[in-house]
Structure formats: structure tokens, C-alpha cells
mmCIF file of C-alpha atoms and ligand atoms in Angstrom:
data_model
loop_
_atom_site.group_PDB
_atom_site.id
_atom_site.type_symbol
_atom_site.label_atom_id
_atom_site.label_comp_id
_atom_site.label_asym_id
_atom_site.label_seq_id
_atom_site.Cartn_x
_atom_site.Cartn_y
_atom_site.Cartn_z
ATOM 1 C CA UNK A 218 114.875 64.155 82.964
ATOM 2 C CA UNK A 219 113.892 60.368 83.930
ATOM 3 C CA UNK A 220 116.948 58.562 83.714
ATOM 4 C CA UNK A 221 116.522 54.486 82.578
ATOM 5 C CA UNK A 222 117.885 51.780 84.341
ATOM 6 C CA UNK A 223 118.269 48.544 83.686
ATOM 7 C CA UNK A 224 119.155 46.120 86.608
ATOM 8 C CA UNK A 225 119.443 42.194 85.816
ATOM 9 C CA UNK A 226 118.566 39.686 88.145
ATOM 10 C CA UNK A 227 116.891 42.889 89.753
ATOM 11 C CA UNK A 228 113.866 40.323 91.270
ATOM 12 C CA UNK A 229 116.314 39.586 94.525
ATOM 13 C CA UNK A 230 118.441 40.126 96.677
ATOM 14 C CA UNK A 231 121.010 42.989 95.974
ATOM 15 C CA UNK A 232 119.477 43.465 92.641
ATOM 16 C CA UNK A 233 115.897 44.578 94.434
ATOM 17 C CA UNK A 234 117.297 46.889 96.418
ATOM 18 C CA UNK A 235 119.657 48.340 93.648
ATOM 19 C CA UNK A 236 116.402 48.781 91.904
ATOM 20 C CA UNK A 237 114.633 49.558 94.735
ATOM 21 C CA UNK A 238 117.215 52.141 95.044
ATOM 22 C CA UNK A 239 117.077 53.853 91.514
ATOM 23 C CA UNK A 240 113.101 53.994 91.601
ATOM 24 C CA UNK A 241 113.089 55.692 95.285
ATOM 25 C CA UNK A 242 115.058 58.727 93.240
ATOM 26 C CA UNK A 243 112.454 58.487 90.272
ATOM 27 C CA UNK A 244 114.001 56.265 87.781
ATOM 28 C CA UNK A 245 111.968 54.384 85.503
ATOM 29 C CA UNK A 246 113.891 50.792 86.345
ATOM 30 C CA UNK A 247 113.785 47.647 84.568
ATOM 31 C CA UNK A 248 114.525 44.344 86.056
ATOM 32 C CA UNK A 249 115.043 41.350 84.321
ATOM 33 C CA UNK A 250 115.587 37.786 85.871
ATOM 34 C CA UNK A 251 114.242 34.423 84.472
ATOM 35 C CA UNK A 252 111.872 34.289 86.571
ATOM 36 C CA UNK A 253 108.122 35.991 85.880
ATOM 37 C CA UNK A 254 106.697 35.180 89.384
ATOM 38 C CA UNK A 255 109.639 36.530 91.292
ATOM 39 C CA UNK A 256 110.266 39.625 88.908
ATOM 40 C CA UNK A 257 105.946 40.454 89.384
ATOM 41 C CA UNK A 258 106.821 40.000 92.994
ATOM 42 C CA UNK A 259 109.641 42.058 93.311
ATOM 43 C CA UNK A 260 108.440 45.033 91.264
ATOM 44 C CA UNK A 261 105.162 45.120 93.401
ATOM 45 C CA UNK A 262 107.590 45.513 96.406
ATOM 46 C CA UNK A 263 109.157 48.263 95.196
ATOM 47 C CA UNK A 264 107.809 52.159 95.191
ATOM 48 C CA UNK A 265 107.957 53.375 91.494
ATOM 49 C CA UNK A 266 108.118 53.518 88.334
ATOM 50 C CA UNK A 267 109.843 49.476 87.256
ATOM 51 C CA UNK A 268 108.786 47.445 84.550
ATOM 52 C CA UNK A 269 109.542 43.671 84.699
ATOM 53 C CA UNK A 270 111.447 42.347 81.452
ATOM 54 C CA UNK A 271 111.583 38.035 81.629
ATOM 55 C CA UNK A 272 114.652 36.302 79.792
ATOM 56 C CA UNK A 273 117.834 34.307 80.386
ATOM 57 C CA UNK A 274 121.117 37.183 80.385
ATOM 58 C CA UNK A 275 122.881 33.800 78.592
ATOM 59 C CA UNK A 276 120.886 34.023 75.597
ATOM 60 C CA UNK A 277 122.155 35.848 72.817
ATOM 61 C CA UNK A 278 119.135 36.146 70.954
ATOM 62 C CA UNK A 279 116.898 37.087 73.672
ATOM 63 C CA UNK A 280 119.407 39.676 74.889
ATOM 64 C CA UNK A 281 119.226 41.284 71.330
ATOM 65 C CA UNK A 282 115.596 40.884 71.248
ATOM 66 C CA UNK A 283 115.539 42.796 74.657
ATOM 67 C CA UNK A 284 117.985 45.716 73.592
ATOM 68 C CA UNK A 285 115.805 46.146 70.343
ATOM 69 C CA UNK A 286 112.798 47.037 72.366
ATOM 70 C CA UNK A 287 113.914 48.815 75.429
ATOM 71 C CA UNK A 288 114.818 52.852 73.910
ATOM 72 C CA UNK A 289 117.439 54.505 75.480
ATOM 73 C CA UNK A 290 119.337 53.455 78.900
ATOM 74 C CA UNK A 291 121.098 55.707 80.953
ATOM 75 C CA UNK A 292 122.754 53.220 83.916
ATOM 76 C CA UNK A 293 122.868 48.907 83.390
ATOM 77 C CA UNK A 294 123.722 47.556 86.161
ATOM 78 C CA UNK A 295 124.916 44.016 85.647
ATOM 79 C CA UNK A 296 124.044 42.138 89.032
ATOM 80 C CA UNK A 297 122.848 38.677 87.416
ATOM 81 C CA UNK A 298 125.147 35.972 88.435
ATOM 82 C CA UNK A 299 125.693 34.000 91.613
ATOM 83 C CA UNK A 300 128.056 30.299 92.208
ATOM 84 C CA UNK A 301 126.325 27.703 90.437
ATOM 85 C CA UNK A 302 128.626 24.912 92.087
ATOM 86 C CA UNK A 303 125.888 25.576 94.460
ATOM 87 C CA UNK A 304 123.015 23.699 92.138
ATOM 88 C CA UNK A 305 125.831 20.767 90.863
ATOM 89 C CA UNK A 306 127.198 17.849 92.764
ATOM 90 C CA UNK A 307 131.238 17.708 93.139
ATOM 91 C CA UNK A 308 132.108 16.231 89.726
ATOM 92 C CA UNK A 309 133.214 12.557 88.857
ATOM 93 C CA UNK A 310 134.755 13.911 85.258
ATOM 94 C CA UNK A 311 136.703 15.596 83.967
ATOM 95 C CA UNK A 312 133.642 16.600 81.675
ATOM 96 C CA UNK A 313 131.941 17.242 84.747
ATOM 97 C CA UNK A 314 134.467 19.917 85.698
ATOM 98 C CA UNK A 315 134.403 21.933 82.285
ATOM 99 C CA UNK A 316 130.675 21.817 82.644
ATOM 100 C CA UNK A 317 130.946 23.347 85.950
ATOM 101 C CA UNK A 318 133.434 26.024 85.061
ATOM 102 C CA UNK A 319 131.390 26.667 82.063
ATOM 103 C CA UNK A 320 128.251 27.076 83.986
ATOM 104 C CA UNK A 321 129.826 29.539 86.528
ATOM 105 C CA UNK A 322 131.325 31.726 83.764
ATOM 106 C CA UNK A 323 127.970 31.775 81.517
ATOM 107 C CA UNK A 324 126.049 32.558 84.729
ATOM 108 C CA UNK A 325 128.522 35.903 85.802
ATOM 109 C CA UNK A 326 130.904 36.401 82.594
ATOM 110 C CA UNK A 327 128.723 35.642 79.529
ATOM 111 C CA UNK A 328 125.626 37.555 80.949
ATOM 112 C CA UNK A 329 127.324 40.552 81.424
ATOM 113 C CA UNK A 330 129.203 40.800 78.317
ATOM 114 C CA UNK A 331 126.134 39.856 76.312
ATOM 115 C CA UNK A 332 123.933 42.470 77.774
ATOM 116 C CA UNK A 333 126.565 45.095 77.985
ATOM 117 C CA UNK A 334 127.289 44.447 74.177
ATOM 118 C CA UNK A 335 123.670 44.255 73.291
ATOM 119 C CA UNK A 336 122.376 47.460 75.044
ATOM 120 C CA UNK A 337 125.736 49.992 74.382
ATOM 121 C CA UNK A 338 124.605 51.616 71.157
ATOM 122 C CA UNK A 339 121.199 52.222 73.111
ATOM 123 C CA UNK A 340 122.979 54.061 75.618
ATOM 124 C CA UNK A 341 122.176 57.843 76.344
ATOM 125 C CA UNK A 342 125.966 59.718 76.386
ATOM 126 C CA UNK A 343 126.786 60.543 80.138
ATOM 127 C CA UNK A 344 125.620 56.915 81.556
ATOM 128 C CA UNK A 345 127.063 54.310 83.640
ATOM 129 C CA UNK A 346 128.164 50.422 83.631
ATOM 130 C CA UNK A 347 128.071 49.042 86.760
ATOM 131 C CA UNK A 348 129.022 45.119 87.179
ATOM 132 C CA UNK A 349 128.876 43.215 90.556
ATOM 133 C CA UNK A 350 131.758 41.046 90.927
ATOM 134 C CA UNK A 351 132.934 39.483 94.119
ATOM 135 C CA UNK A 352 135.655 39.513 97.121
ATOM 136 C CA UNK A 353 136.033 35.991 95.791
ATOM 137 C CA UNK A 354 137.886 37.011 92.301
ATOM 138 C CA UNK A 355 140.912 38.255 95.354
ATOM 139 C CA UNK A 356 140.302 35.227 97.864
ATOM 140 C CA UNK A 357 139.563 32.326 95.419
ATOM 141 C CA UNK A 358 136.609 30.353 95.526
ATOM 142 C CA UNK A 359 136.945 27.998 92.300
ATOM 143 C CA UNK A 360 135.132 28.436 89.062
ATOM 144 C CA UNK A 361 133.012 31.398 90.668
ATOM 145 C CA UNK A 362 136.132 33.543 91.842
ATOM 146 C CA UNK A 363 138.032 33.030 88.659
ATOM 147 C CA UNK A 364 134.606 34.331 86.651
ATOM 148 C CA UNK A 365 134.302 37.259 88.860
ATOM 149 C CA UNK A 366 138.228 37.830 88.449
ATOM 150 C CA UNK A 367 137.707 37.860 84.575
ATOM 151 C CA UNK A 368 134.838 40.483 84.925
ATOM 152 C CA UNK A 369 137.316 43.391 86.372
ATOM 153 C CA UNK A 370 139.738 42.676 83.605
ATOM 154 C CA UNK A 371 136.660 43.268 81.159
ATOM 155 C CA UNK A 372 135.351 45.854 82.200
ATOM 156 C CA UNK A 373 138.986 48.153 82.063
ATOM 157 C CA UNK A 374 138.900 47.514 78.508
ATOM 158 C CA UNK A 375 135.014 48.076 78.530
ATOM 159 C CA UNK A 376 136.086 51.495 80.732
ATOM 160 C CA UNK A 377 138.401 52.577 77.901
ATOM 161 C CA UNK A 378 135.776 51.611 74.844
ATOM 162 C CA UNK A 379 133.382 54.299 76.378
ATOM 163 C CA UNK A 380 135.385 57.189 77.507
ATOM 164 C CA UNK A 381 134.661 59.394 74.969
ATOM 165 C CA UNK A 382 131.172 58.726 75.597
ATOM 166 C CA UNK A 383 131.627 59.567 79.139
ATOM 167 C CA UNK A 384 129.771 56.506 79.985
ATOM 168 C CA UNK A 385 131.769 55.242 83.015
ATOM 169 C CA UNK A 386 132.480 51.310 83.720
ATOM 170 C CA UNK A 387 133.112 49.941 86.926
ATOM 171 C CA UNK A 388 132.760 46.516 89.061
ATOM 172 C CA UNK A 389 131.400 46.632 92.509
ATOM 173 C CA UNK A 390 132.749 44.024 94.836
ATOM 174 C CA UNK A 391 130.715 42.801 97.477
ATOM 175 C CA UNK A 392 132.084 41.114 100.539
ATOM 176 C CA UNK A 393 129.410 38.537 102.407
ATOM 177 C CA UNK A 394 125.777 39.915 101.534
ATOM 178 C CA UNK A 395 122.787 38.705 103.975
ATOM 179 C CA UNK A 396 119.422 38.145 102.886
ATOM 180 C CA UNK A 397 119.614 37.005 99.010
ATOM 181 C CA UNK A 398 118.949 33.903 97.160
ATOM 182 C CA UNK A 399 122.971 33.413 96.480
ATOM 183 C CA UNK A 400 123.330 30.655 99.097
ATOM 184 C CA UNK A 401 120.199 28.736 98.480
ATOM 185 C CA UNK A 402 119.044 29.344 101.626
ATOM 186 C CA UNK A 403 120.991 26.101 103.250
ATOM 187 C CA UNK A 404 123.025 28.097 105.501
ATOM 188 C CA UNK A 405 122.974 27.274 108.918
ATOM 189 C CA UNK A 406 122.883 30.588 111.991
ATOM 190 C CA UNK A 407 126.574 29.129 112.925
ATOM 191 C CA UNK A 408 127.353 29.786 109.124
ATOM 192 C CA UNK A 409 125.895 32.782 108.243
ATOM 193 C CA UNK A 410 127.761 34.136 111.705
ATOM 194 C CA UNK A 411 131.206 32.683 110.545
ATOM 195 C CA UNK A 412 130.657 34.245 106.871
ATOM 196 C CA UNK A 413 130.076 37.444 108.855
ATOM 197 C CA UNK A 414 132.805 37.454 111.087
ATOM 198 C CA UNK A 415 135.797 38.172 109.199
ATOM 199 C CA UNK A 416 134.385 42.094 108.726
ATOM 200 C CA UNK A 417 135.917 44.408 110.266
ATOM 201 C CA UNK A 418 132.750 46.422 111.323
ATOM 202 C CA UNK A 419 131.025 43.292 112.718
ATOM 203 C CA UNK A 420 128.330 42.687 110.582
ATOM 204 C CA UNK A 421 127.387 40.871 106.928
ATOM 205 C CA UNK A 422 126.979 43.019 104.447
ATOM 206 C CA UNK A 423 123.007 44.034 103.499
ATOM 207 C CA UNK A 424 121.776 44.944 100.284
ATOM 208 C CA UNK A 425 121.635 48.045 100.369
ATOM 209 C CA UNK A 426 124.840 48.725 101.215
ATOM 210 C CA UNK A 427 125.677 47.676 97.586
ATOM 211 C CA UNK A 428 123.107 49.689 96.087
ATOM 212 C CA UNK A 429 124.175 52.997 97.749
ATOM 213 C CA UNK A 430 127.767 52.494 96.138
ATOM 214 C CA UNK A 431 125.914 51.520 92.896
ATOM 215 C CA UNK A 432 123.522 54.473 92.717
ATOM 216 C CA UNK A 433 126.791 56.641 94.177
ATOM 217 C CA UNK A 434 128.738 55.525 90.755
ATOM 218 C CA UNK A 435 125.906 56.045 88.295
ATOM 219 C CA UNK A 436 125.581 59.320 89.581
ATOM 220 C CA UNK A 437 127.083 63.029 88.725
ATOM 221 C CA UNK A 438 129.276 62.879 91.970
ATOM 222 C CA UNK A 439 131.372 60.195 90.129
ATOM 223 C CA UNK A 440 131.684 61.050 86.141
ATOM 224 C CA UNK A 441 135.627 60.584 87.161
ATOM 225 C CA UNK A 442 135.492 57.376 88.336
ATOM 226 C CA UNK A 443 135.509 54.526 85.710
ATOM 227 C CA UNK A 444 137.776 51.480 85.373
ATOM 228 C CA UNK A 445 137.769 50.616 88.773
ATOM 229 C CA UNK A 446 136.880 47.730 91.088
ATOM 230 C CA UNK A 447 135.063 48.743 94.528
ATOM 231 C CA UNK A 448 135.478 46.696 97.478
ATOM 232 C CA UNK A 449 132.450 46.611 99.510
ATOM 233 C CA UNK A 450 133.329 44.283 102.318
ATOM 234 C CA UNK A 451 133.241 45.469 105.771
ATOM 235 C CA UNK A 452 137.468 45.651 105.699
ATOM 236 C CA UNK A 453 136.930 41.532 105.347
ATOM 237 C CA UNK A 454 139.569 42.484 102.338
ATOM 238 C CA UNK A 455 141.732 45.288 102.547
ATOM 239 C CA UNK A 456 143.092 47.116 99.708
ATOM 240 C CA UNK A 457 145.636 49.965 99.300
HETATM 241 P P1 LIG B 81 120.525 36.209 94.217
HETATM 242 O O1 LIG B 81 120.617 34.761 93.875
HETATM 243 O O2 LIG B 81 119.417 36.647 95.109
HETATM 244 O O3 LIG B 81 120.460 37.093 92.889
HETATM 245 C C1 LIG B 81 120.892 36.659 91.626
HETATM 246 C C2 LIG B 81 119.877 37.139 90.598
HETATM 247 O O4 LIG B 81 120.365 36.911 89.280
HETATM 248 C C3 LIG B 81 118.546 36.399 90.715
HETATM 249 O O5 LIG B 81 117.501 37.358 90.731
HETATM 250 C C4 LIG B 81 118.479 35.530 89.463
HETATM 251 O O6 LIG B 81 117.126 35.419 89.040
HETATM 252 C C5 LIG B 81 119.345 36.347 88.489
HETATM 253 N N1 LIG B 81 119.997 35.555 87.455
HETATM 254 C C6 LIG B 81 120.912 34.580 87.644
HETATM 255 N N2 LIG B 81 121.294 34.067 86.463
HETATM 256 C C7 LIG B 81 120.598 34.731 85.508
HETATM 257 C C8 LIG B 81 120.550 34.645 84.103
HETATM 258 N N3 LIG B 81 121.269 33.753 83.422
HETATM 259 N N4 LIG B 81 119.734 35.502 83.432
HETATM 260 C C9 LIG B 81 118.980 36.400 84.112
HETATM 261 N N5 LIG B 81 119.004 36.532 85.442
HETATM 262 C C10 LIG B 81 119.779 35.687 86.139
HETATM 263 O O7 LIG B 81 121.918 36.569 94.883
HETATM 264 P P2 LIG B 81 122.614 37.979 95.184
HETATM 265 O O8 LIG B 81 121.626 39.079 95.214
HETATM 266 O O9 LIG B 81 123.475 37.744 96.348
HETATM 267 O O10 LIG B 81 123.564 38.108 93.918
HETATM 268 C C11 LIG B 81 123.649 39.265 93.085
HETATM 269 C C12 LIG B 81 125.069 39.388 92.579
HETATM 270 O O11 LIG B 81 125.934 39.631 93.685
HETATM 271 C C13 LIG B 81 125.595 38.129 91.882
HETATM 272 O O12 LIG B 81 126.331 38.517 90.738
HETATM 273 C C14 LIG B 81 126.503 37.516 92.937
HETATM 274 O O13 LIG B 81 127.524 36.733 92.356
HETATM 275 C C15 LIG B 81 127.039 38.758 93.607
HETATM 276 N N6 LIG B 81 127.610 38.585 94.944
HETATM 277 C C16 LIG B 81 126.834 38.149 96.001
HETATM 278 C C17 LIG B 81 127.393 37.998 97.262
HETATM 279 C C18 LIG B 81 126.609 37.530 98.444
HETATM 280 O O14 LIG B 81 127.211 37.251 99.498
HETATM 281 N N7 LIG B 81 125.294 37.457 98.402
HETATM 282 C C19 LIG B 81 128.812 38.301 97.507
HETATM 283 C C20 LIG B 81 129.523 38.772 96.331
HETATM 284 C C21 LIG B 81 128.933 38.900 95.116
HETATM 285 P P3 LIG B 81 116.586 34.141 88.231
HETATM 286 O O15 LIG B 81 117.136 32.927 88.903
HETATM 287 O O16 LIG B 81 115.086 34.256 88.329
HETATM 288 O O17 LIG B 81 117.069 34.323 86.840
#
């Protein structure tokens, strides 16, 4: 049977390619973002069946306007997010600093929980919850790391809420990813090399390699596997 995937912020970067992913093996994919020329771009790109869906993951009432129209979902994958320090200046304020820790956990906290809430009693039995988080909720990076640190405690509770569905929950954990909008596109060669050095296999992190562990999760090889946070980080950040 067609399975139904949702992937937000699925118009670049690792989103793409997770949806990218998910259509190659004849999902019908949706993938939301907020914005309509880069989702229309993105879904010609890929080879499939993927529908484009516009709206802002922050928004309450367009999430629940989304959810009422979208049937049943097998796998969400919650990839919206990113640091948006990156779009502020360093703040003067003490104002300025809530607004920038707000910002950062709207942008990768609030989104998820919103659309996770929104879409769960639309969920087919059997499906999968798959949140990207970040090597930066274990090395620190500010407002960004802290949000990505409070999405693994969420989604063990989230884990335990849908057990009995057998709907598994997990966060992914990318290490440095190449080739996405996250850094603005300001890096430098020297930069992108030193973000790519401290792997262990000598390379930044594409992609893809996050949507094979994605598609690996929402899959029947891992019905057993929920709860958990997977590093993928080229050994950058070793765990036991
Ligand atoms: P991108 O900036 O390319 O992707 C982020 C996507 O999220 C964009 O398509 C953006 O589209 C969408 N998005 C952001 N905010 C919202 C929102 N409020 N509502 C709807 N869509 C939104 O970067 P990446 O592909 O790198 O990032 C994907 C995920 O991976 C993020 O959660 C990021 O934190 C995480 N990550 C990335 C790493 C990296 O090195 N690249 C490392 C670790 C984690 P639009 O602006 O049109 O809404």
C-alpha cells in the first residue's frame, strides 16, 4: 500500500533528499516549507509522487488547517528548523536575547511539537516520528543547541505516548551537513573545510546520508527502535 509522508521544510537541503528519498521507494510525499517558489522547485526536482503544502510549522492555526485536510500519514518527518542567530545581529538587550532564544526555539521546538500534535490522530497505526535535531544539543551552540537538546527530551515522552500504537519516535542527529540553506550560504572554502574536519571519516556530512537513516527508521527493519537519538556525524561525536 502507498505509504504518506509528510516532510517539513522538505523544499531544501536534507529535507529534499529525505523526500527525495521516500518518493524514489513510491511514497506519495508532502513537503511543506514557507516558501511556494522553492517548494514548486523542489518537488519538480524530485522523481514521484510529492505534493507541495505552503505554511509556517509556527502557526497553530495553519498547522490545524493543514492536518484537517491531509487524510492519513504514515511517517512525519520533522526536519523544519535551522539557527536563526544566523538572520539576527548579536543583541544590545536583554529583550534582544529572549527574542533570540525565542526565535530559535519557535523555529526547531514549537514547529515540531505543533505539527506532531496536529497530525497524530491522523496517523495510520504502524507509522513513524522522525525529528532532526543536532550534534549541537551535545556540543553547545547557544539558543540553537539548547532547542535541539529540548527536542530529544520530547520526543521520549512523545516515544512513550505512541507505543501502543506502534508508531515509533525518534530524533536524528546530524553532524556538519554540506549543501543546504542552514548556513546562509556565507561560508567561506576555509570554513566549510574546518566544519568538516573534525569527522572521523574525512568528509561533511551530505544529505543523503540523513535521509538513508531517516527512511531506515520509518521502515519495518526498525519497529523496535523508538525513543532514541541517532548520531549521524562522521564519529565528529562519539557516543557509547
Ligand atoms: P535548510 O535551511 O536548507 O532547511 C531548513 C528548511 O526548513 C527550509 O526548507 C525552510 O524553508 C524550512 N523551515 C524553516 N522554518 C520553517 C517554518 N517555521 N515553517 C516551515 N518550514 C520552515 O537547512 P538544513 O537542510 O541543513 O536543515 C534541516 C534540519 O537539519 C534543520 O532542523 C537543521 O537544524 C538540522 N541540522 C542541519 C545541520 C547542517 O549542518 N546543515 C546540522 C544539524 C542539524 P522555508 O524557509 O521556505 O520555510
Amino acid at each position: 500500500m502507498t505509504r504518506t509522508v509528510v516532510v517539513t521544510g522538505g523544499g531544501t537541503g536534507i529535507g529534499q533528499a529525505i523526500a527525495a528519498r521516500f518518493a524514489g521507494n513510491g511514497a506519495r510525499v508532502i513537503i511543506t516549507g514557507r516558501r511556494q517558489s522553492v517548494l514548486e522547485h523542489a518537488a519538480g526536482e524530485i522523481t514521484g509522487n510529492v505534493e507541495v503544502a505552503r505554511f509556517d510549522a509556527t502557526d497553530a492555526d495553519a498547522v490545524t488547517a493543514f492536518a484537517a485536510g491531509v487524510g492519513p500519514v504514515d511517517v512525519l518527518v520533522n526536519n523544519a528548523g535551522g539557527n536563526t542567530d544566523f538572520d539576527r545581529t548579536a543583541p544590545n538587550s536583554l529583550g534582544e536575547v529572549a527574542d533570540s532564544w525565542r526565535a530559535n526555539y519557535e523555529s526547531n521546538v514549537i514547529t515540531a511539537v505543533l505539527m506532531t500534535t496536529g497530525l497524530l490522530s491522523h496517523m495510520n497505526d504502524g507509522g513513524a516520528v522522525v525529528t532532526i535535531g543536532s550534534i549541537a544539543a551535545d556540543k553547545g551552540s547557544g539558543s540553537y543547541g539548547a532547542a535541539k537538546a529540548a527536542i530529544a527530551s520530547w520526543n521520549i515522552d512523545l516515544a512513550r505516548q505512541l507505543g501502543a500504537r506502534s508508531i515509533t519516535a525518534n530524533v536524528v542527529a546530524p553532524g556538519y551537513i554540506a549543501d543546504t540553506e542552514f548556513f546562509r550560504d556565507v561560508l567561506t572554502h576555509e570554513a566549510k573545510d574546518g566544519l568538516a574536519s573534525p569527522a572521523m571519516t574525512g568528509r561533511a556530512g551530505a544529505p543523503r546520508d540523513i535521509a538513508e537513516m531517516v527512511e531506515f527508521l520509518a521502515s519495518d527493519r526498525a519497529r523496535q527502535i523508538t525513543a532514541q537519538t541517532i548520531a549521524v556525524n562522521g564519529g565528529e561525536w562519539p557516543t557509547r
